[in-house]
Short mmCIF file of C-alpha atoms in Angstrom, two decimals:
data_model
loop_
_atom_site.label_atom_id
_atom_site.label_comp_id
_atom_site.label_asym_id
_atom_site.label_seq_id
_atom_site.Cartn_x
_atom_site.Cartn_y
_atom_site.Cartn_z
CA ASP E 255 -8.47 -10.99 29.15
CA ALA E 256 -10.92 -8.44 27.77
CA GLY E 257 -9.50 -5.03 27.08
CA VAL E 258 -11.16 -1.67 27.61
CA ILE E 259 -14.60 -1.82 26.05
CA GLN E 260 -16.27 1.25 24.62
CA SER E 261 -19.66 1.79 23.08
CA PRO E 262 -20.94 2.86 20.70
CA ARG E 263 -18.19 2.47 18.14
CA HIS E 264 -19.81 5.07 15.91
CA GLU E 265 -22.46 7.65 16.68
CA VAL E 266 -24.06 10.09 14.31
CA THR E 267 -26.43 12.60 15.81
CA GLU E 268 -27.90 16.00 15.18
CA MET E 269 -26.90 19.19 16.89
CA GLY E 270 -28.71 19.66 20.15
CA GLN E 271 -29.13 15.99 20.90
CA GLU E 272 -27.75 14.30 23.99
CA VAL E 273 -24.88 11.88 23.47
CA THR E 274 -23.75 9.26 25.97
CA LEU E 275 -20.53 7.34 25.50
CA ARG E 276 -19.82 4.30 27.64
CA CYS E 277 -16.71 2.61 28.89
CA LYS E 278 -15.87 -0.56 30.77
CA PRO E 279 -12.27 -0.51 32.04
CA ILE E 280 -10.05 -3.53 32.46
CA SER E 281 -10.88 -5.38 35.65
CA GLY E 282 -8.49 -4.46 38.45
CA HIS E 283 -7.45 -1.15 36.93
CA ASN E 284 -8.04 1.67 39.37
CA SER E 285 -7.63 4.69 37.10
CA LEU E 286 -9.83 5.65 34.15
CA PHE E 287 -9.25 8.36 31.59
CA TRP E 288 -11.34 9.99 28.88
CA TYR E 289 -9.47 11.46 25.90
CA ARG E 290 -10.68 13.26 22.81
CA GLN E 291 -8.83 13.04 19.49
CA THR E 292 -9.19 15.53 16.64
CA MET E 293 -6.99 16.36 13.70
CA MET E 294 -6.51 19.91 14.88
CA ARG E 295 -5.80 19.33 18.56
CA GLY E 296 -4.54 15.77 18.69
CA LEU E 297 -5.19 13.76 21.85
CA GLU E 298 -6.55 15.80 24.73
CA LEU E 299 -7.19 14.54 28.24
CA LEU E 300 -10.73 15.45 29.26
CA ILE E 301 -11.05 13.93 32.71
CA TYR E 302 -9.71 11.10 34.81
CA PHE E 303 -10.84 9.09 37.81
CA ASN E 304 -8.90 7.30 40.52
CA ASN E 305 -10.87 4.65 42.40
CA ASN E 306 -14.10 5.97 40.83
CA VAL E 307 -13.49 9.52 42.07
CA PRO E 308 -13.02 12.33 39.53
CA ILE E 309 -9.59 13.82 40.13
CA ASP E 310 -9.06 16.34 37.37
CA ASP E 311 -11.72 17.57 34.96
CA SER E 312 -9.85 20.66 33.82
CA GLY E 313 -9.77 19.30 30.29
CA MET E 314 -13.53 19.15 29.95
CA PRO E 315 -14.31 21.80 27.34
CA GLU E 316 -17.40 23.26 28.93
CA ASP E 317 -20.44 22.55 31.03
CA ARG E 318 -22.08 20.63 28.22
CA PHE E 319 -19.67 17.81 29.01
CA SER E 320 -20.05 15.61 32.08
CA ALA E 321 -18.56 12.30 33.14
CA LYS E 322 -19.46 9.79 35.81
CA MET E 323 -18.04 6.62 37.20
CA PRO E 324 -20.69 5.02 39.42
CA ASN E 325 -18.59 1.90 40.02
CA ALA E 326 -15.22 0.39 39.20
CA SER E 327 -16.46 -1.26 36.02
CA PHE E 328 -18.38 1.48 34.27
CA SER E 329 -18.03 5.09 33.20
CA THR E 330 -20.00 7.44 30.98
CA LEU E 331 -19.16 10.62 29.13
CA LYS E 332 -22.20 12.71 28.30
CA ILE E 333 -22.54 15.69 26.00
CA GLN E 334 -25.73 17.70 26.32
CA PRO E 335 -26.51 19.47 24.06
CA SER E 336 -24.10 18.30 21.38
CA GLU E 337 -22.61 20.66 18.79
CA PRO E 338 -20.82 20.02 15.47
CA ARG E 339 -17.48 21.02 17.01
CA ASP E 340 -17.79 18.07 19.38
CA SER E 341 -17.24 15.72 16.45
CA ALA E 342 -14.17 13.66 17.32
CA VAL E 343 -13.01 10.25 18.42
CA TYR E 344 -13.43 9.76 22.15
CA PHE E 345 -11.15 7.28 23.84
CA CYS E 346 -11.47 5.68 27.21
CA ALA E 347 -8.34 4.25 28.82
CA SER E 348 -7.58 2.51 32.08
CA ARG E 349 -4.44 1.86 34.09
CA VAL E 350 -3.03 0.15 37.09
CA ARG E 351 -1.54 3.14 38.83
CA SER E 352 1.88 1.69 39.43
CA THR E 353 2.73 0.77 35.87
CA GLY E 354 2.22 4.05 34.07
CA GLU E 355 0.99 2.93 30.68
CA LEU E 356 -2.59 3.35 29.60
CA PHE E 357 -4.67 0.66 27.95
CA PHE E 358 -7.04 2.17 25.44
CA GLY E 359 -10.40 1.15 24.11
CA GLU E 360 -11.13 1.23 20.40
CA GLY E 361 -12.69 4.66 20.65
CA SER E 362 -16.11 6.07 19.85
CA ARG E 363 -16.30 8.14 16.70
CA LEU E 364 -18.86 10.90 17.19
CA THR E 365 -20.26 12.93 14.33
CA VAL E 366 -22.59 15.79 15.16
CA LEU E 367 -24.42 17.16 12.15
CA ALA J 195 3.18 22.12 32.07
CA GLN J 196 4.86 19.37 30.17
CA THR J 197 4.87 19.47 26.39
CA VAL J 198 5.74 16.78 23.87
CA THR J 199 6.89 17.66 20.37
CA GLN J 200 7.03 15.40 17.37
CA SER J 201 8.57 17.42 14.59
CA GLN J 202 7.91 14.96 11.77
CA PRO J 203 4.25 14.95 10.70
CA GLU J 204 4.98 12.18 8.20
CA MET J 205 7.79 9.74 7.49
CA SER J 206 8.20 7.21 4.71
CA VAL J 207 10.48 4.17 4.64
CA GLN J 208 11.06 1.21 2.38
CA GLU J 209 10.00 -2.16 3.67
CA ALA J 210 12.85 -3.90 5.52
CA GLU J 211 14.69 -0.63 6.10
CA THR J 212 15.21 1.19 9.39
CA VAL J 213 13.42 4.38 10.35
CA THR J 214 13.75 6.71 13.33
CA LEU J 215 10.91 8.83 14.66
CA SER J 216 11.82 11.89 16.71
CA CYS J 217 10.32 13.12 19.96
CA THR J 218 11.37 15.87 22.33
CA TYR J 219 9.71 16.94 25.53
CA ASP J 220 9.89 19.73 28.01
CA THR J 221 9.82 19.09 31.74
CA SER J 222 11.36 20.33 34.95
CA GLU J 223 11.00 16.96 36.63
CA SER J 224 13.81 14.45 37.01
CA ASP J 225 11.71 11.31 37.23
CA TYR J 226 9.04 10.47 34.70
CA TYR J 227 7.88 7.92 32.14
CA LEU J 228 7.99 8.05 28.36
CA PHE J 229 6.00 5.96 25.93
CA TRP J 230 5.52 5.32 22.26
CA TYR J 231 2.04 4.35 21.12
CA LYS J 232 1.00 3.09 17.71
CA GLN J 233 -2.38 3.88 16.18
CA PRO J 234 -3.12 1.86 13.03
CA PRO J 235 -6.10 2.62 10.79
CA SER J 236 -8.24 0.48 13.10
CA ARG J 237 -7.93 3.39 15.55
CA GLN J 238 -6.80 1.28 18.50
CA MET J 239 -3.99 2.86 20.53
CA ILE J 240 -1.35 0.20 21.15
CA LEU J 241 1.61 0.55 23.48
CA VAL J 242 4.87 -0.05 21.61
CA ILE J 243 7.51 0.66 24.23
CA ARG J 244 8.04 2.43 27.55
CA GLN J 245 11.02 3.99 29.27
CA GLU J 246 11.52 5.07 32.88
CA ALA J 247 13.64 8.19 33.12
CA TYR J 248 15.75 6.81 35.96
CA LYS J 249 16.93 3.94 33.79
CA GLN J 250 19.98 4.71 31.69
CA GLN J 251 19.57 1.68 29.50
CA ASN J 252 17.49 2.22 26.40
CA ALA J 253 14.34 0.12 26.20
CA THR J 254 14.02 -2.48 23.46
CA GLU J 255 11.07 -4.56 22.28
CA ASN J 256 11.97 -6.84 19.38
CA ARG J 257 12.37 -4.59 16.31
CA PHE J 258 11.55 -1.45 18.30
CA SER J 259 14.12 0.42 20.33
CA VAL J 260 14.50 3.89 21.76
CA ASN J 261 17.33 6.36 22.01
CA PHE J 262 16.69 8.13 25.30
CA GLN J 263 18.81 11.22 25.81
CA LYS J 264 17.74 12.63 29.17
CA ALA J 265 19.89 15.74 29.13
CA ALA J 266 18.68 16.64 25.67
CA LYS J 267 15.08 15.65 26.59
CA SER J 268 14.94 13.50 23.50
CA PHE J 269 13.19 10.15 23.09
CA SER J 270 13.38 8.78 19.55
CA LEU J 271 11.93 5.50 18.34
CA LYS J 272 13.86 3.27 15.97
CA ILE J 273 12.03 0.64 13.96
CA SER J 274 14.31 -1.93 12.37
CA ASP J 275 13.39 -4.20 9.45
CA SER J 276 10.20 -2.20 8.78
CA GLN J 277 7.15 -4.23 7.90
CA LEU J 278 3.94 -3.27 6.15
CA GLY J 279 2.09 -3.79 9.41
CA ASP J 280 4.13 -1.02 11.00
CA ALA J 281 2.26 1.58 8.96
CA ALA J 282 0.39 3.73 11.47
CA MET J 283 0.38 6.97 13.42
CA TYR J 284 2.99 6.92 16.17
CA PHE J 285 2.53 9.01 19.28
CA CYS J 286 5.14 9.90 21.83
CA ALA J 287 3.77 10.42 25.35
CA TYR J 288 5.02 11.67 28.69
CA ARG J 289 3.81 10.90 32.18
CA SER J 290 4.83 12.48 35.42
CA PRO J 291 5.00 10.10 38.38
CA SER J 292 3.91 12.85 40.73
CA GLY J 293 0.20 12.36 40.17
CA GLY J 294 -2.32 15.11 40.69
CA GLY J 295 -3.21 17.06 37.59
CA ALA J 296 -0.41 15.48 35.62
CA ASP J 297 -1.51 11.93 36.15
CA GLY J 298 -2.61 11.34 32.59
CA LEU J 299 -0.36 11.05 29.58
CA THR J 300 0.61 14.12 27.56
CA PHE J 301 0.81 13.20 23.89
CA GLY J 302 2.66 14.65 20.94
CA LYS J 303 0.76 15.39 17.73
CA GLY J 304 1.95 12.17 16.12
CA THR J 305 3.99 11.03 13.14
CA HIS J 306 2.32 9.26 10.25
CA LEU J 307 4.59 6.40 9.18
CA ILE J 308 4.25 5.10 5.63
CA ILE J 309 5.86 1.82 4.63
CA GLN J 310 6.72 1.56 0.95
CA PRO J 311 6.59 -2.03 -0.36
#
């Protein structure tokens, strides 16, 4: 079975540009999570969806960040405009609600110059 | 809010030896889940082991086992017969079963495990 698929794997962009990160969760998983990982702050939960509905976005740093899940097999995390402090690895993860553990994608490493 | 603390930023062990990684957490709940994840240099987060708080028996997965002390809110990971492939960052994580704003995992800062050949 395919795992969680994220793209792009690496993204280098300039400050002020729009960045879109994409995620395809594991088929049949009804919860999707976006995490950000930095050396300073570790793994932070940004937002999560249950059955395509955003449940908690309190971790989203500011209005420059937005996330959507138009259907059960696709989600995006958008940063507009991007800033150097957004440089991090962004993980998408999905879960069958009953089991508890998250299945992670390989992450998208974002560098904002 | 729940917090997860990993007090060892880095640990080193000789190949074939046993190493224990520490994790403590803070919660007021009685039922919850605990996990250990491994993150090798490839960056992929891989589930190593999970423990339900209502189970008294410590979870075991091959060379990996946990020492779950509920009263002490401690959840350490023991790796036996360490192998070079075990070298990675290890993250302890907590999940509340109550859903709502706590439905994601709360992670510790991680322990970097080095395996000496």
